[in-house]
Short mmCIF file of C-alpha atoms and ligand atoms in Angstrom, two decimals:
data_model
loop_
_atom_site.label_atom_id
_atom_site.label_comp_id
_atom_site.label_asym_id
_atom_site.label_seq_id
_atom_site.Cartn_x
_atom_site.Cartn_y
_atom_site.Cartn_z
CA MET S 1 77.40 22.01 34.77
CA LYS S 2 75.75 25.34 35.31
CA LEU S 3 72.10 25.76 34.33
CA ARG S 4 71.23 29.23 33.07
CA VAL S 5 67.75 30.51 32.29
CA GLU S 6 67.93 33.89 30.55
CA ASP S 7 64.93 36.21 30.28
CA LEU S 8 62.54 33.35 29.59
CA GLY S 9 58.97 34.08 28.53
CA LYS S 10 56.07 31.80 27.76
CA HIS S 11 52.48 32.48 26.70
CA TYR S 12 49.48 30.60 25.38
CA GLY S 13 47.91 32.90 22.79
CA GLU S 14 47.15 36.18 24.54
CA SER S 15 47.64 34.74 27.99
CA VAL S 16 51.12 35.22 29.47
CA VAL S 17 52.24 32.40 31.75
CA PHE S 18 55.50 34.07 32.82
CA ALA S 19 57.92 36.67 31.48
CA HIS S 20 61.49 37.81 32.17
CA VAL S 21 62.47 34.76 34.19
CA SER S 22 66.22 34.56 34.73
CA LEU S 23 68.04 32.25 37.10
CA VAL S 24 71.30 30.36 37.47
CA VAL S 25 71.77 27.04 39.25
CA GLU S 26 75.35 26.08 40.01
CA PRO S 27 76.56 22.47 40.11
CA GLY S 28 75.85 21.06 43.57
CA GLU S 29 73.30 23.76 44.29
CA PHE S 30 69.70 23.20 45.40
CA VAL S 31 67.21 25.86 44.32
CA ALA S 32 63.55 25.72 45.32
CA ILE S 33 60.86 27.40 43.22
CA VAL S 34 57.66 28.40 44.98
CA GLY S 35 54.57 30.31 43.92
CA GLU S 36 50.80 30.12 43.75
CA SER S 37 48.98 27.40 41.85
CA GLY S 38 48.78 28.19 38.13
CA VAL S 39 51.65 30.68 38.16
CA GLY S 40 53.73 28.54 35.78
CA LYS S 41 56.09 26.52 37.98
CA SER S 42 55.54 23.21 36.16
CA THR S 43 55.72 25.00 32.80
CA LEU S 44 59.05 26.60 33.78
CA LEU S 45 60.44 23.26 34.92
CA ASN S 46 59.29 21.62 31.68
CA CYS S 47 61.06 24.37 29.72
CA MET S 48 64.28 23.77 31.70
CA ALA S 49 64.06 20.10 30.73
CA GLY S 50 63.44 20.93 27.07
CA LEU S 51 60.06 19.20 27.35
CA ASP S 52 58.12 22.36 26.61
CA ARG S 53 58.83 25.24 24.19
CA TRP S 54 59.22 28.84 25.29
CA ASP S 55 58.58 32.03 23.32
CA SER S 56 61.50 34.24 24.30
CA GLY S 57 64.81 33.91 26.10
CA ARG S 58 67.27 31.03 26.41
CA VAL S 59 67.99 27.93 28.46
CA LEU S 60 71.65 26.91 28.67
CA HIS S 61 73.18 23.86 30.32
CA GLY S 62 76.92 24.43 30.46
CA GLU S 63 77.76 25.68 26.97
CA LEU S 64 74.78 23.91 25.41
CA ASP S 65 71.90 26.11 24.20
CA ILE S 66 68.91 23.78 24.68
CA GLY S 67 66.60 25.80 22.41
CA GLU S 68 69.08 25.41 19.53
CA LEU S 69 69.09 21.59 19.64
CA ASP S 70 66.93 19.62 17.23
CA ALA S 71 64.42 17.17 18.73
CA GLU S 72 66.79 14.21 18.56
CA LYS S 73 69.77 15.99 20.12
CA ARG S 74 67.52 17.42 22.80
CA ALA S 75 66.19 13.94 23.62
CA LEU S 76 69.74 12.59 23.87
CA TRP S 77 70.80 15.45 26.14
CA ARG S 78 67.78 14.86 28.36
CA ARG S 79 68.34 11.11 28.51
CA LYS S 80 71.93 11.51 29.67
CA GLN S 81 71.94 14.71 31.73
CA VAL S 82 68.46 15.21 33.15
CA GLY S 83 66.47 13.47 35.86
CA PHE S 84 62.85 14.60 35.95
CA VAL S 85 60.22 13.91 38.59
CA PHE S 86 56.80 14.73 37.12
CA GLN S 87 54.01 16.20 39.22
CA ALA S 88 51.88 13.28 37.96
CA PHE S 89 54.54 10.54 38.27
CA HIS S 90 54.31 9.21 34.65
CA VAL S 91 55.17 5.70 35.77
CA LEU S 92 54.68 3.14 32.99
CA PRO S 93 51.78 0.87 34.01
CA HIS S 94 52.90 -2.29 32.21
CA LEU S 95 56.44 -2.32 33.59
CA ASP S 96 57.13 -3.51 37.12
CA VAL S 97 58.72 -1.19 39.69
CA ALA S 98 62.30 -2.32 39.01
CA GLN S 99 61.82 -1.99 35.25
CA ASN S 100 60.40 1.51 35.68
CA VAL S 101 63.33 2.56 37.85
CA GLY S 102 65.85 0.92 35.51
CA LEU S 103 64.42 2.51 32.36
CA PRO S 104 66.89 5.44 32.12
CA LEU S 105 69.82 3.01 32.43
CA MET S 106 68.30 0.71 29.82
CA LEU S 107 67.86 3.61 27.37
CA LEU S 108 71.55 4.44 27.87
CA GLY S 109 72.56 0.78 27.36
CA GLN S 110 73.81 0.64 30.96
CA GLN S 111 71.48 -1.87 32.60
CA ASP S 112 72.51 -2.37 36.23
CA ASP S 113 70.22 -4.42 38.52
CA ALA S 114 72.33 -3.73 41.61
CA ARG S 115 72.06 0.03 41.06
CA VAL S 116 68.28 -0.30 40.67
CA ALA S 117 68.03 -2.34 43.88
CA GLY S 118 70.16 0.27 45.67
CA MET S 119 67.91 3.09 44.49
CA LEU S 120 64.78 1.22 45.59
CA ALA S 121 66.30 0.72 49.03
CA ALA S 122 67.30 4.39 49.20
CA VAL S 123 63.69 5.51 48.74
CA GLY S 124 62.30 2.85 51.10
CA LEU S 125 60.90 0.49 48.47
CA GLU S 126 63.14 -2.52 49.05
CA GLY S 127 61.44 -5.76 48.06
CA LEU S 128 58.81 -4.06 45.88
CA GLY S 129 60.74 -4.26 42.59
CA GLY S 130 58.51 -7.01 41.18
CA ARG S 131 55.23 -5.18 41.76
CA LEU S 132 53.22 -3.41 39.10
CA PRO S 133 52.45 0.30 39.62
CA GLU S 134 48.74 -0.46 40.19
CA GLN S 135 49.79 -2.44 43.27
CA LEU S 136 51.38 0.59 44.92
CA SER S 137 50.08 3.51 46.98
CA GLY S 138 50.34 7.10 45.73
CA GLY S 139 53.33 7.84 47.94
CA GLN S 140 55.08 4.66 46.82
CA LEU S 141 54.50 5.59 43.18
CA GLN S 142 55.98 8.98 43.84
CA ARG S 143 59.10 7.31 45.23
CA VAL S 144 59.34 5.08 42.13
CA ALA S 145 59.36 8.27 40.05
CA ILE S 146 62.11 9.74 42.23
CA ALA S 147 64.26 6.59 42.07
CA ARG S 148 63.86 6.59 38.29
CA ALA S 149 64.94 10.24 38.06
CA LEU S 150 68.11 9.53 40.06
CA VAL S 151 69.23 6.10 38.86
CA HIS S 152 71.45 7.35 36.01
CA ARG S 153 73.03 10.05 38.22
CA PRO S 154 71.97 13.03 36.11
CA ALA S 155 73.83 16.34 36.27
CA LEU S 156 70.52 18.19 36.34
CA LEU S 157 67.70 17.07 38.56
CA LEU S 158 64.30 18.70 38.09
CA ALA S 159 61.54 17.72 40.48
CA ASP S 160 57.94 18.93 40.46
CA GLU S 161 56.32 18.61 43.91
CA PRO S 162 58.20 15.35 44.63
CA THR S 163 57.05 15.14 48.24
CA GLY S 164 53.43 16.20 47.69
CA ASN S 165 51.96 12.78 48.51
CA LEU S 166 54.28 11.81 51.35
CA ASP S 167 53.98 11.94 55.12
CA PRO S 168 56.52 14.29 56.80
CA SER S 169 59.03 11.61 57.75
CA THR S 170 58.97 9.85 54.35
CA ALA S 171 59.16 13.28 52.69
CA ALA S 172 62.26 14.14 54.73
CA ARG S 173 63.85 10.83 53.77
CA VAL S 174 63.12 11.40 50.08
CA MET S 175 64.58 14.90 50.36
CA ASP S 176 67.74 13.30 51.82
CA VAL S 177 67.99 11.06 48.75
CA LEU S 178 67.48 13.97 46.33
CA LEU S 179 70.00 16.10 48.19
CA ALA S 180 72.59 13.32 48.26
CA GLN S 181 72.60 13.48 44.46
CA THR S 182 73.47 17.18 44.54
CA ARG S 183 75.84 17.11 47.51
CA GLU S 184 77.72 13.92 46.60
CA HIS S 185 77.62 13.96 42.81
CA GLY S 186 77.52 17.72 42.23
CA ALA S 187 74.20 17.69 40.39
CA SER S 188 72.06 20.82 40.19
CA LEU S 189 68.67 20.38 41.85
CA VAL S 190 65.65 22.50 41.01
CA LEU S 191 62.64 21.64 43.09
CA VAL S 192 59.14 23.02 42.70
CA THR S 193 57.35 22.76 46.00
CA HIS S 194 54.51 23.99 48.19
CA SER S 195 56.24 22.43 51.20
CA ASP S 196 57.91 24.85 53.61
CA ALA S 197 59.95 21.98 55.04
CA ALA S 198 61.38 21.12 51.63
CA ALA S 199 62.01 24.78 50.69
CA ALA S 200 63.74 25.36 54.03
CA ARG S 201 66.48 22.95 52.99
CA ALA S 202 67.25 24.78 49.74
CA ASP S 203 70.31 26.98 49.21
CA ARG S 204 68.00 29.57 47.65
CA VAL S 205 64.23 29.97 47.34
CA LEU S 206 62.87 31.69 44.23
CA HIS S 207 59.33 33.05 44.07
CA LEU S 208 57.66 32.88 40.67
CA ASN S 209 54.88 35.30 39.73
CA ALA S 210 53.46 36.76 36.52
CA SER S 211 56.08 39.52 36.31
CA GLY S 212 59.12 37.34 36.87
CA ILE S 213 61.08 35.55 39.53
CA ARG S 214 62.72 36.94 42.65
CA GLU S 215 64.78 35.63 45.51
N1 LIG Q 1 48.10 23.86 27.03
C1 LIG Q 1 47.74 24.96 27.71
N2 LIG Q 1 46.99 25.92 27.12
C2 LIG Q 1 46.65 27.04 27.78
N3 LIG Q 1 47.03 27.30 29.05
C3 LIG Q 1 47.77 26.39 29.69
C4 LIG Q 1 48.18 25.17 29.05
N4 LIG Q 1 48.92 24.46 29.93
C5 LIG Q 1 48.98 25.22 31.06
N5 LIG Q 1 48.28 26.37 30.92
C6 LIG Q 1 48.14 27.44 31.93
O1 LIG Q 1 49.44 27.88 32.26
C7 LIG Q 1 49.47 28.27 33.64
C8 LIG Q 1 50.64 27.64 34.33
O2 LIG Q 1 50.40 26.25 34.55
P1 LIG Q 1 51.41 25.39 35.42
O3 LIG Q 1 50.95 23.98 35.37
O4 LIG Q 1 52.79 25.65 34.97
O5 LIG Q 1 51.19 26.01 36.90
P2 LIG Q 1 51.84 25.59 38.29
O6 LIG Q 1 52.47 26.81 38.85
O7 LIG Q 1 52.69 24.40 38.11
O8 LIG Q 1 50.56 25.24 39.17
P3 LIG Q 1 50.36 24.12 40.34
O9 LIG Q 1 51.01 24.69 41.58
O10 LIG Q 1 48.88 24.05 40.48
O11 LIG Q 1 50.96 22.84 39.88
C9 LIG Q 1 48.12 27.90 34.23
O12 LIG Q 1 47.37 29.08 34.39
C10 LIG Q 1 47.49 26.98 33.21
O13 LIG Q 1 46.10 27.12 33.18
MG1 LIG Q 2 52.51 22.46 38.77
#
């Protein structure tokens, strides 16, 4: 399904975060968003996921107008259609690695241990399913967050600096896993990144600044 952001604007009081942001992401397409720190990349991604409110414009996923959905419908849409990798992981500390990764499937009533094990292997965490998050390194935690975002094969994958804590070769491997979701399952991937290597693999690179977004 196509993701369309139309003339989106967001401010906190008098302070404008961004304005007039329009973009389209086709199914199977990988779009990278770059820009200076504080320019609103995470905020924009959160708006696309319906996690944050905006002040003007629209976000559409297929025919669905995300801003028109009530909180419950928006949560259901997100649960089914969206995979989100947070800049700060948001791994649940009391669940082990496999439970964290399997959470989206559990919420959909589609528990599948083999799928979870497959995802863990895909991000290089085989054998670590029984560990608690506190027993992992930063880069391993980041890969737990990525496996969790992919496990339910979402149509829309939104990732905020997903390779920020990884060495170049692990980062490249994680990018392969994210891209497989778009190339093999036709998901749309929007990736916020400061990494030139990650942006270089995108179909398009969009630069965000205070006045809008440009290719
Ligand atoms: N709750 C808030 N109230 C006021 N301003 C906020 C709030 N949350 C974020 N901001 C501001 O909005 C702007 C955009 O923040 P955002 O986190 O989206 O930036 P970013 O581009 O993701 O930066 P980085 O590259 O450092 O992650 C920042 O200037 C930030 O200070
Ligand atoms: Mg950010």
